[in-house]
C-alpha cells in the first residue's frame, strides 16, 4: 500500500515500460496471497492427525504407529508430537440441578495465612492507622 501511495502522491515515478498498472499488480498480489493462505490452511489441517498409539520401535529412529482408524504406519520419531486435546466448551452445573447426582467440589485453601508480609512491606507514609486497620480486616 505504501508503494501505491507513493505513486499516487508523485513521490515515485511509474515506469513507462510497465506491462500493467500498479493497481492491477497489487490486486493480483493480494489474490495470490489469499490463494497461498487457503492452500496453507488446507495443508496444515491435513497434517494434524488424531491421537495414535505407538505399537513398536521398528528401527533405531522409526516406529510403527496404529492410527485411530486402525491403520498402521511407520513414522520417524521426529514426526511424532504429543497430542493435546482441545476443549471447545465449558459446562456449568448449578447447585439446584439434580440431574447430575451428588456434586463434588474442588478443595479450597481456607487457611488463614498471616498477612505479616503485607504489613511489613506496605508504605508506612501512605496509610494511616485507620486505613491499616481497615486493610487488616479486609484481608482476614
Short mmCIF file of C-alpha atoms in Angstrom, two decimals:
data_model
loop_
_atom_site.label_atom_id
_atom_site.label_comp_id
_atom_site.label_asym_id
_atom_site.label_seq_id
_atom_site.Cartn_x
_atom_site.Cartn_y
_atom_site.Cartn_z
CA UNK A 1 0.00 0.00 0.00
CA UNK A 2 2.94 2.31 0.64
CA UNK A 3 4.11 1.84 -2.93
CA UNK A 4 0.66 2.69 -4.27
CA UNK A 5 0.51 5.81 -2.07
CA UNK A 6 3.93 6.91 -3.32
CA UNK A 7 2.80 6.55 -6.94
CA UNK A 8 -0.41 8.47 -6.29
CA UNK A 9 1.35 11.31 -4.43
CA UNK A 10 4.10 11.56 -7.03
CA UNK A 11 6.93 10.57 -4.67
CA UNK A 12 7.79 7.68 -7.00
CA UNK A 13 7.62 7.62 -10.79
CA UNK A 14 5.79 4.98 -12.77
CA UNK A 15 8.00 3.32 -15.36
CA UNK A 16 6.53 3.77 -18.82
CA UNK A 17 7.61 0.27 -19.84
CA UNK A 18 5.48 -1.39 -17.18
CA UNK A 19 3.24 -4.13 -18.57
CA UNK A 20 0.42 -3.36 -16.10
CA UNK A 21 -0.56 -0.63 -13.69
CA UNK A 22 0.44 -0.64 -10.05
CA UNK A 23 -3.20 -1.10 -9.02
CA UNK A 24 -3.53 -4.23 -11.18
CA UNK A 25 -0.26 -5.59 -9.79
CA UNK A 26 -1.38 -5.05 -6.18
CA UNK A 27 -4.78 -6.67 -6.85
CA UNK A 28 -3.07 -9.72 -8.38
CA UNK A 29 -0.60 -9.85 -5.48
CA UNK A 30 -3.45 -9.76 -2.97
CA UNK A 31 -5.24 -12.58 -4.84
CA UNK A 32 -2.05 -14.70 -4.86
CA UNK A 33 -1.54 -14.15 -1.13
CA UNK A 34 -5.14 -15.17 -0.40
CA UNK A 35 -4.73 -18.32 -2.51
CA UNK A 36 -1.48 -19.18 -0.71
CA UNK A 37 -3.20 -18.68 2.65
CA UNK A 38 -6.04 -21.03 1.69
CA UNK A 39 -3.63 -23.72 0.46
CA UNK A 40 -1.51 -23.45 3.62
CA UNK A 41 -4.61 -23.69 5.82
CA UNK A 42 -5.84 -26.80 3.99
CA UNK A 43 -2.43 -28.49 4.18
CA UNK A 44 -1.96 -27.75 7.87
CA UNK A 45 -5.40 -29.18 8.61
CA UNK A 46 -4.48 -32.37 6.73
CA UNK A 47 -1.20 -32.78 8.62
CA UNK A 48 -2.85 -32.66 12.03
CA UNK A 49 -3.60 -36.24 12.97
CA UNK A 50 -5.74 -37.57 15.79
CA UNK A 51 -4.22 -39.48 18.71
CA UNK A 52 -2.37 -42.64 17.76
CA UNK A 53 -0.65 -45.44 19.65
CA UNK A 54 2.99 -46.39 19.17
CA UNK A 55 3.00 -50.16 18.66
CA UNK A 56 6.72 -50.90 18.50
CA UNK A 57 10.10 -49.50 17.59
CA UNK A 58 10.94 -50.90 14.15
CA UNK A 59 14.32 -49.28 13.57
CA UNK A 60 16.63 -47.07 15.56
CA UNK A 61 14.70 -43.86 14.74
CA UNK A 62 11.41 -45.23 13.35
CA UNK A 63 8.38 -46.75 14.97
CA UNK A 64 5.16 -48.47 13.95
CA UNK A 65 2.11 -46.37 14.85
CA UNK A 66 -1.52 -47.56 14.95
CA UNK A 67 -3.80 -44.75 13.84
CA UNK A 68 -7.29 -44.09 15.22
CA UNK A 69 -8.94 -45.75 12.19
CA UNK A 70 -6.95 -48.99 12.73
CA UNK A 71 -4.33 -48.50 10.01
CA UNK A 72 -0.65 -48.77 10.90
CA UNK A 73 2.09 -46.51 9.59
CA UNK A 74 5.82 -46.41 10.07
CA UNK A 75 6.94 -42.94 11.12
CA UNK A 76 10.24 -41.34 12.02
CA UNK A 77 10.33 -40.36 15.69
CA UNK A 78 10.87 -36.69 14.76
CA UNK A 79 7.41 -36.70 13.15
CA UNK A 80 5.71 -37.70 16.42
CA UNK A 81 4.26 -34.97 18.62
CA UNK A 82 2.29 -35.19 21.85
CA UNK A 83 -1.44 -34.97 21.24
CA UNK A 84 -3.13 -32.21 23.21
CA UNK A 85 -6.89 -32.40 23.26
CA UNK A 86 -8.62 -29.06 22.82
CA UNK A 87 -11.61 -28.06 24.92
CA UNK A 88 -14.22 -26.26 22.85
CA UNK A 89 -16.81 -25.63 25.53
CA UNK A 90 -17.33 -25.45 29.26
CA UNK A 91 -20.29 -26.98 31.06
CA UNK A 92 -21.87 -25.29 34.06
CA UNK A 93 -23.82 -27.14 36.74
CA UNK A 94 -25.89 -25.17 39.21
CA UNK A 95 -26.34 -26.25 42.83
CA UNK A 96 -30.07 -26.70 42.23
CA UNK A 97 -29.54 -29.21 39.37
CA UNK A 98 -30.38 -32.77 40.41
CA UNK A 99 -29.79 -34.39 37.01
CA UNK A 100 -26.09 -34.91 37.69
CA UNK A 101 -26.31 -36.59 41.10
CA UNK A 102 -24.11 -35.65 44.01
CA UNK A 103 -21.68 -32.86 43.19
CA UNK A 104 -18.13 -32.87 44.50
CA UNK A 105 -16.30 -29.59 44.75
CA UNK A 106 -12.61 -28.93 44.36
CA UNK A 107 -10.91 -28.31 47.70
CA UNK A 108 -10.09 -24.73 48.53
CA UNK A 109 -7.43 -23.44 50.86
CA UNK A 110 -9.32 -21.58 53.57
CA UNK A 111 -6.38 -21.49 55.92
CA UNK A 112 -5.84 -18.00 57.25
CA UNK A 113 -2.31 -17.15 56.40
CA UNK A 114 -0.71 -14.31 58.29
CA UNK A 115 -0.57 -11.04 56.43
CA UNK A 116 2.64 -10.01 58.11
CA UNK A 117 4.47 -9.73 54.78
CA UNK A 118 1.89 -7.22 53.56
CA UNK A 119 2.09 -5.25 56.79
CA UNK A 120 5.88 -5.19 56.68
CA UNK A 121 6.10 -4.24 53.02
CA UNK A 122 3.37 -1.62 52.90
CA UNK A 123 4.33 2.00 52.59
CA UNK A 124 4.04 3.40 56.14
CA UNK A 125 3.75 7.01 55.00
CA UNK A 126 0.79 6.32 52.71
CA UNK A 127 -1.62 4.55 55.10
CA UNK A 128 -2.73 5.99 58.40
CA UNK A 129 -3.71 3.86 61.42
CA UNK A 130 -7.40 3.75 60.45
CA UNK A 131 -6.57 2.60 56.88
CA UNK A 132 -4.16 -0.07 58.19
CA UNK A 133 -6.91 -1.38 60.48
CA UNK A 134 -9.38 -1.49 57.57
CA UNK A 135 -6.82 -3.28 55.38
CA UNK A 136 -6.18 -5.95 58.06
CA UNK A 137 -9.92 -6.55 58.46
CA UNK A 138 -10.39 -6.74 54.70
CA UNK A 139 -7.63 -9.33 54.27
CA UNK A 140 -8.92 -11.64 57.02
#
